[in-house]
Short mmCIF file of C-alpha atoms in Angstrom, two decimals:
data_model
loop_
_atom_site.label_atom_id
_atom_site.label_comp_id
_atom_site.label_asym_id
_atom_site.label_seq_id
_atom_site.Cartn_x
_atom_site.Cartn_y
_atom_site.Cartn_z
CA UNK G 11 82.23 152.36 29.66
CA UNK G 12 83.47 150.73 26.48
CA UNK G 13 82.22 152.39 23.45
CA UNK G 14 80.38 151.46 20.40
CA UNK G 15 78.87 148.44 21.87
CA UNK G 16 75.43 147.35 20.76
CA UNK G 17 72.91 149.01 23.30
CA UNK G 18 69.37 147.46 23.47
CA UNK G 19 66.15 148.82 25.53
CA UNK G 20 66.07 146.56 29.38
CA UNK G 21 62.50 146.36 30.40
CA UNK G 22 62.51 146.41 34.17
CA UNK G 23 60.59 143.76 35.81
CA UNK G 24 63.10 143.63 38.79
CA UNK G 25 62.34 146.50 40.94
CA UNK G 26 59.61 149.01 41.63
CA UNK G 27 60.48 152.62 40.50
CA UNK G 28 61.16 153.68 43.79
CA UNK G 29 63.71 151.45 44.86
CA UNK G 30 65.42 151.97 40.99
CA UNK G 31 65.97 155.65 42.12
CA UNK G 32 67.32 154.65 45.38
CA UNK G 33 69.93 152.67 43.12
CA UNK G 34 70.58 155.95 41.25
CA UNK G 35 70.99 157.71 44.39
CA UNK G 36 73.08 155.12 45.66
CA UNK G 37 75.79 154.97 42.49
CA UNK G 38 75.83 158.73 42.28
CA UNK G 39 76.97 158.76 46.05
CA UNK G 40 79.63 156.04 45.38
CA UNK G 41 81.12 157.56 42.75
CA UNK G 42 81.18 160.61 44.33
CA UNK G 43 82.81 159.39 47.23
CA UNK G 44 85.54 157.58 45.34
CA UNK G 45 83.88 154.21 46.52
CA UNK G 46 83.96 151.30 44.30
CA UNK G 47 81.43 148.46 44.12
CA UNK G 48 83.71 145.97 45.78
CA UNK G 49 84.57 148.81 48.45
CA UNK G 50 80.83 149.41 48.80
CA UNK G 51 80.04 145.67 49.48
CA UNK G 52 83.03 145.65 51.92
CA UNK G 53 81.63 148.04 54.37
CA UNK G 54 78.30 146.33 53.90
CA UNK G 55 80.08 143.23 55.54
CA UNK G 56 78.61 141.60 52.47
CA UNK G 57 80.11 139.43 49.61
CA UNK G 58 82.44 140.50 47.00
CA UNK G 59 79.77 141.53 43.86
CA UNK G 60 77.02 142.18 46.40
CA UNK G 61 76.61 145.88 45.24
CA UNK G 62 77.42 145.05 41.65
CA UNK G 63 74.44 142.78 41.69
CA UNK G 64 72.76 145.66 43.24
CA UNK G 65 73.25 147.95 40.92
CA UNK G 66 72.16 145.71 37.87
CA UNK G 67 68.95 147.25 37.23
CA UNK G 68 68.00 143.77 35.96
CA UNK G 69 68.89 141.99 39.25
CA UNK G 70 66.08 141.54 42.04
CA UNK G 71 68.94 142.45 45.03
CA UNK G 72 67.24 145.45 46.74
CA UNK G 73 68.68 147.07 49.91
CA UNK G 74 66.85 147.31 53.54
CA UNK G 75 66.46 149.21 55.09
CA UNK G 76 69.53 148.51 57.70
CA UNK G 77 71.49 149.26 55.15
CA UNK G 78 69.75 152.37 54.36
CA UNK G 79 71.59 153.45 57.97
CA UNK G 80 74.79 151.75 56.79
CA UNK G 81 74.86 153.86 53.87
CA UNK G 82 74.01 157.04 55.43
CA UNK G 83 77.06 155.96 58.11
CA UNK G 84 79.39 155.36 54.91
CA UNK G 85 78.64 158.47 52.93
CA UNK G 86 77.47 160.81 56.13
CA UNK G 87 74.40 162.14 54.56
CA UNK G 88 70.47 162.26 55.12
CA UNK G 89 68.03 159.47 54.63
CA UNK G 90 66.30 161.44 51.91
CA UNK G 91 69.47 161.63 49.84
CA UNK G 92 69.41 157.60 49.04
CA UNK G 93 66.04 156.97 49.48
CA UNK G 94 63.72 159.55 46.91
CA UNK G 95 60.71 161.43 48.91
CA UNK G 96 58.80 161.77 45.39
CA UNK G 97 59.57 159.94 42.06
CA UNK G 98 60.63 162.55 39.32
CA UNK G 99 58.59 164.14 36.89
CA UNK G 100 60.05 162.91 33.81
CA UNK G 101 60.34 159.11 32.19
CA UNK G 102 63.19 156.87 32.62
CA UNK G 103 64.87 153.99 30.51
CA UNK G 104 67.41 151.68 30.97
CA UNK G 105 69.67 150.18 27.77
CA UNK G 106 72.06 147.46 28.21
CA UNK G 107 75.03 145.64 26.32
CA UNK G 108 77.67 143.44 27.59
CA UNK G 109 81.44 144.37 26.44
CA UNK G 110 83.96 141.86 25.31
CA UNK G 111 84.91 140.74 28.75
CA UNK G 112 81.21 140.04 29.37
CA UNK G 113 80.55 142.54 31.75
CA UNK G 114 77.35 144.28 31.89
CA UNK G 115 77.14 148.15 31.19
CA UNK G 116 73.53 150.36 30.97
CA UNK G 117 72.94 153.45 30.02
CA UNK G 118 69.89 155.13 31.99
CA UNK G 119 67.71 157.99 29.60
CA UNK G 120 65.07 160.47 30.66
CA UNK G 121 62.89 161.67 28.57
CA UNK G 122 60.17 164.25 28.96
CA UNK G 123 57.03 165.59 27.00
CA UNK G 124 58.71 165.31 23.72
CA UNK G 125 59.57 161.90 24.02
CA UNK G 126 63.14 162.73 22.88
CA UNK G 127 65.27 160.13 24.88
CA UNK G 128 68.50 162.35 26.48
CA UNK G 129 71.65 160.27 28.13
CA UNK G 130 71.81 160.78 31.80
CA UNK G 131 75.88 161.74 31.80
CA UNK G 132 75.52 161.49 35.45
CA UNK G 133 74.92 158.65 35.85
CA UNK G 134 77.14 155.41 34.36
CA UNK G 135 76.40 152.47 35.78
CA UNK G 136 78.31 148.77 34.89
CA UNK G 137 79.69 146.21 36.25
CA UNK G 138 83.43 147.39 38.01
CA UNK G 139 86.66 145.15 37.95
CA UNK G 140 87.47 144.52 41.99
CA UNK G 141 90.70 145.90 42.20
CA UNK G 142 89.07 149.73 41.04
CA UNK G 143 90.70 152.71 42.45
CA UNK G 144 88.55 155.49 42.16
CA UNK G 145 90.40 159.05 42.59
CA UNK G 146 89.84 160.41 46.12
CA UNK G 147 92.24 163.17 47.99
CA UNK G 148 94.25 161.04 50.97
CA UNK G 149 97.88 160.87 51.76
CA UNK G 150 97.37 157.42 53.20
CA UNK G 151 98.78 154.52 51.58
CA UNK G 152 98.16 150.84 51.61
CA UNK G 153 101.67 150.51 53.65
CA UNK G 154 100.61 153.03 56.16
CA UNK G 155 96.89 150.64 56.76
CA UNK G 156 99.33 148.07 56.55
CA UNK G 157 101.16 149.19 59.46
CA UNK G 158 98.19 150.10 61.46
CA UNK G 159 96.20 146.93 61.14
CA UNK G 160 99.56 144.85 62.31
CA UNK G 161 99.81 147.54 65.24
CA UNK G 162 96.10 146.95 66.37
CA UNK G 163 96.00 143.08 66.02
CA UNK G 164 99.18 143.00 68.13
CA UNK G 165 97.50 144.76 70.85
CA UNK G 166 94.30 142.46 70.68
CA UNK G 167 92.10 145.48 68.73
CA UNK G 168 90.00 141.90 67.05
CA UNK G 169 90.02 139.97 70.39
CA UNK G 170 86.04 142.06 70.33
CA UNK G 171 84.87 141.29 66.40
CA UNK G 172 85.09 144.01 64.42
CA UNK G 173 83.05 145.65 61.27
CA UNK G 174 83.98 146.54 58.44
CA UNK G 175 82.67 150.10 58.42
CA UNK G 176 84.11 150.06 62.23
CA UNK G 177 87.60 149.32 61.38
CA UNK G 178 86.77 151.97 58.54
CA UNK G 179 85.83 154.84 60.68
CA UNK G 180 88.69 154.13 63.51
CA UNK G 181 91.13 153.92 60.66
CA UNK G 182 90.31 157.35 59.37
CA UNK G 183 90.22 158.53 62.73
CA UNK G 184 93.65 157.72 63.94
CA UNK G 185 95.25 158.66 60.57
CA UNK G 186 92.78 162.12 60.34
CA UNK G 187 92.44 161.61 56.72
CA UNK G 188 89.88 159.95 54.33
CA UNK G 189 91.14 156.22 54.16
CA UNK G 190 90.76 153.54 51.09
CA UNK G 191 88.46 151.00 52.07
CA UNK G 192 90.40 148.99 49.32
CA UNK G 193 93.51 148.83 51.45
CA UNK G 194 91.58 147.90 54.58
CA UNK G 195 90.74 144.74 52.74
CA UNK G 196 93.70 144.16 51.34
CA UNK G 197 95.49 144.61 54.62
CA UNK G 198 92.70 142.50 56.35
CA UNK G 199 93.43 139.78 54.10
CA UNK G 200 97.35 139.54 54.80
CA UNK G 201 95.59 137.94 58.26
CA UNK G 202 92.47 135.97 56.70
CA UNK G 203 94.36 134.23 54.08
CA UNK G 204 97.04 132.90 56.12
CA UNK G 205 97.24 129.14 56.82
CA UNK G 206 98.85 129.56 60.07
CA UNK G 207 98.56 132.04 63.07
CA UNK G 208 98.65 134.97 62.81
CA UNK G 209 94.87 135.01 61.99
CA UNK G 210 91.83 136.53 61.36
CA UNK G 211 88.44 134.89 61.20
CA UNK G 212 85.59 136.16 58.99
CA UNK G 213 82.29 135.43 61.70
CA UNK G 214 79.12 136.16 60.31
CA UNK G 215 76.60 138.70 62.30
CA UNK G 216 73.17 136.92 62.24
CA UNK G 217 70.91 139.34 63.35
CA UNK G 218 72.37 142.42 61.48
CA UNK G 219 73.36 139.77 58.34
CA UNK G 220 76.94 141.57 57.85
CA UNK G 221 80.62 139.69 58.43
CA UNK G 222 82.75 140.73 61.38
CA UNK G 223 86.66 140.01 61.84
CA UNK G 224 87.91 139.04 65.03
CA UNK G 225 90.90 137.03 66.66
CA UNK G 226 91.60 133.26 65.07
CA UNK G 227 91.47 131.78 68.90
CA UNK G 228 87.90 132.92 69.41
CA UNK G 229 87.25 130.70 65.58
CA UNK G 230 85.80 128.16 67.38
CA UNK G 231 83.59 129.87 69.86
CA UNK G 232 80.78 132.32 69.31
CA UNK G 233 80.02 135.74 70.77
CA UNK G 234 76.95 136.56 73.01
CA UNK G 235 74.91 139.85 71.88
CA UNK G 236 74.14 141.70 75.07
CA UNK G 237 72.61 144.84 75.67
CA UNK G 238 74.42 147.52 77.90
CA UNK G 239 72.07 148.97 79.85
CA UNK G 240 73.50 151.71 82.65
CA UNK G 241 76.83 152.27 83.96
CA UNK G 242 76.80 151.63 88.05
CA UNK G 243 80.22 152.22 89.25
CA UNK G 244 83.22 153.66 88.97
CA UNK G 245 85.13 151.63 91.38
CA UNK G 246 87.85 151.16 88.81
CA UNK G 247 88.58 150.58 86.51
CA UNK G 248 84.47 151.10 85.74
CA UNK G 249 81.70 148.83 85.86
CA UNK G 250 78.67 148.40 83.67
CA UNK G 251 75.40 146.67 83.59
CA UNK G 252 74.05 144.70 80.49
CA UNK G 253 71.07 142.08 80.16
CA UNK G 254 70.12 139.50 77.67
CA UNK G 255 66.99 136.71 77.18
CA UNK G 256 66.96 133.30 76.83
CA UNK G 257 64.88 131.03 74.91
CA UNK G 258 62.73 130.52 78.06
CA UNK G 259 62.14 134.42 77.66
CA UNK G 260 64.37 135.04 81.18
CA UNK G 261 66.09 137.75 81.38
CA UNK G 262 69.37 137.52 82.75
CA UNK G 263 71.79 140.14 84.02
CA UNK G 264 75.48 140.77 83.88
CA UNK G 265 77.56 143.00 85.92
CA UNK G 266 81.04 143.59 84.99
CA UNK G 267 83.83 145.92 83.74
CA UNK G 268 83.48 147.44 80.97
CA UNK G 269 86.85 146.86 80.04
CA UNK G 270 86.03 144.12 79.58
CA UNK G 271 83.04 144.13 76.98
CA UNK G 272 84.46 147.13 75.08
CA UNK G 273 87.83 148.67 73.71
CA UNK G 274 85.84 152.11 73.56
CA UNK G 275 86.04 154.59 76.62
CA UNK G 276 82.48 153.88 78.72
CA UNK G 277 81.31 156.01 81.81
CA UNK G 278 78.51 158.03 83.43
CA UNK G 279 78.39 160.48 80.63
CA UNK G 280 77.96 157.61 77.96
CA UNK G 281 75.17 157.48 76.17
CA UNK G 282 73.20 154.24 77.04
CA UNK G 283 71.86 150.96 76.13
CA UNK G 284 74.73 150.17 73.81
CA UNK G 285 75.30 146.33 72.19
CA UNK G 286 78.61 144.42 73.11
CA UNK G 287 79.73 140.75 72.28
CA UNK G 288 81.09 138.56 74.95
CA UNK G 289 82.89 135.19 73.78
CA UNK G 290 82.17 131.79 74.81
CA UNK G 291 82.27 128.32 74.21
CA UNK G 292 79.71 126.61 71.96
CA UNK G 293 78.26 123.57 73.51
CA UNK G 294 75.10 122.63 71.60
CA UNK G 295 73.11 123.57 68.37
CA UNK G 296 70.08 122.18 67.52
CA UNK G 297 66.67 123.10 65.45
CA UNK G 298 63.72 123.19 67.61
CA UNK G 299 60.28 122.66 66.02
CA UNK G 300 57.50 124.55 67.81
CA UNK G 301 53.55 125.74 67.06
CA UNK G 302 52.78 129.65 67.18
CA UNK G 303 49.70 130.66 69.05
CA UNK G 304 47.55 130.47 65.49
CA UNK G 305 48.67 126.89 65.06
CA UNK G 306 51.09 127.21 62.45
CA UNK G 307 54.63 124.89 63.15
CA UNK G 308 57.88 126.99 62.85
CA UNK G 309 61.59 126.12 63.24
CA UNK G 310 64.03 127.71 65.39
CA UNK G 311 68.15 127.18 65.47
CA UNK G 312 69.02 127.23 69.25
CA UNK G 313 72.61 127.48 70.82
CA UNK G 314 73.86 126.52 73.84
CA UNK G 315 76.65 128.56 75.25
CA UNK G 316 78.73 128.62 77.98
CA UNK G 317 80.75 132.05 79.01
CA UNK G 318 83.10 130.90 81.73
CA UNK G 319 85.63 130.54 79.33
CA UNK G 320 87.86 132.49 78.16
CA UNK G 321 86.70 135.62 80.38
CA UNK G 322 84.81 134.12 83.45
CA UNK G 323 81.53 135.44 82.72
CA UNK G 324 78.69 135.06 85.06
CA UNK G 325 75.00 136.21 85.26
CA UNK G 326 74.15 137.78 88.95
CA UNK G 327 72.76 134.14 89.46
CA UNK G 328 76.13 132.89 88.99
CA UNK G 329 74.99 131.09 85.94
CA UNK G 330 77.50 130.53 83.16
CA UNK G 331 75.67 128.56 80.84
CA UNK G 332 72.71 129.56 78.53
CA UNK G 333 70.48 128.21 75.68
CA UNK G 334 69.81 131.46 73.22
CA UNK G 335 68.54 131.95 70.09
CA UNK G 336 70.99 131.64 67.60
CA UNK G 337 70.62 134.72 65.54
CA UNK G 338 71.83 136.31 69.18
CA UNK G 339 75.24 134.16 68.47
CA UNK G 340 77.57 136.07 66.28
CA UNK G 341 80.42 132.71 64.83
#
């Protein structure tokens, strides 16, 4: 935080008190992480000064509680260390100033029975540049994520769209060592900003509202959620079951390999239902305008999709084409 800047009292119409200490909680895992703001938003799958908004305390962004899972994936902890169980017993304050860059900074106070306002030292809050390293203890560098982003593309690792926080966790897995989420992005972009192929798309996930990456041919198709229900053979190289609903409210059911709808290793002894996203080509979108049982009119975006191509997907009906909701269309 710059120093000797001109601090002045924020009153906080923006938030209740409970979700303000949730931000606290929230910055104070961060930092202690070695996570920056833009890193944060990142494995969010949101945009680039999502969590810096966020952690305005004069900005009305407040997490959901998806996130609240999100964030207890990204730092590994429990629920009750980002979201407080009681409020504190003492007062709180917020000051604010912006620096000569005009960038925000606050400085949060307690103060207690003697209404003597005390700096919380623990807590520093401000707006972050994007390109912040925070110190963590790794050996990887962004030439090594480099290398192993290139490696996975090449063997068709986005061909299934991919998190953020996925490509995050696999990452540190392969190299068995805590990973900058900073050069994921970087190294992500050396795909995304590209003109020509090689490529990778940013899709947006609907229903969980966070971005996926995935394979520039798929750009102009869309992925079908579908729920894996059971595994039912192991005629090889392994097959699964999965179901999804139409906009009719059918349920339709898809038996295949799982090979197919998965890079991950899928048997008997996995744990079932789990989600996968099959590809397909979009054929229709249109808005439907329908009346709810208490009378009320209500829009809803419907897709039609076809998954014959580019894996020859069919239903047990041998029905390739489908009309879905669209927040069950990731692209």
């Amino acid at each position: 935080m710059t120093k000797d800047l001109a601090f002045e009292v924020l009153k906080i119409l923006s938030m209740p008190d409970i979700e303000l200490f949730k931000m606290f909680n929230t910055v104070k895992l961060r930092k202690g992480s070695g996570i920056s703001q833009f890193e944060l938003a990142f494995l969010l799958g949101q945009r680039v000064f999502y969590v810096r908004d966020y952690e305005r305390p004069d900005h009305t962004l407040i997490l959901g509680h998806g996130e609240n899972n999100t964030l207890r994936c990204i730092f590994d902890c429990g629920l009750d260390e980002i979201v407080p169980i009681s409020l504190p017993k003492y007062a709180i304050r917020i000051l604010h100033a912006l620096d000569e860059n005009g960038n925000k900074n606050f400085k949060v106070q307690r103060g207690y029975d003697d209404k003597i306002w005390e700096d919380d030292i623990d807590l520093v809050i401000g707006d972050e540049p994007k390109e912040l390293e925070l110190p963590i203890k790794s050996d990887v560098t962004q030439e090594n994520v480099q290398d192993w982003i290139d490696s996975v593309y090449q063997a068709g690792y986005f061909n299934i769209p991919k998190s953020a926080l996925q490509i995050f966790h696999e990452c540190k897995k392969f190299f068995k060592d805590y990973v900058r989420p900073l050069f994921i992005a970087n190294a992500l972009q050396t795909y995304t900003k590209k003109k020509k192929a090689p490529r990778i798309v940013r899709l947006r996930d609907k229903l969980n509202d966070y971005d996926v990456f995935a394979n520039e041919q798929f750009a102009e198709m869309g992925f079908l959620r579908i729920k894996v229900t059971n595994y039912i053979s192991n005629d090889f190289p392994g097959f699964v079951k999965a179901e999804f609903t139409d906009i009719a409210g059918n349920l339709h059911i898809i038996e295949e390999k799982a090979p197919v709808l998965t890079d991950q290793f899928w048997d008997e002894n996995t744990t079932y239902p789990r989600w996968a996203l099959i590809p397909g080509k979009l054929l229709e979108r249109r808005t439907e305008i329908f009346t709810t049982k208490t009378g009320k009119e209500k829009k809803r975006k419907i897709i039609k999709i076809s998954l014959e191509k580019p894996w020859g997907i069919y239903d047990i009906n041998d029905e390739t084409v489908f009309e879905v909701l669209d927040m069950d269309v990731v692209g």
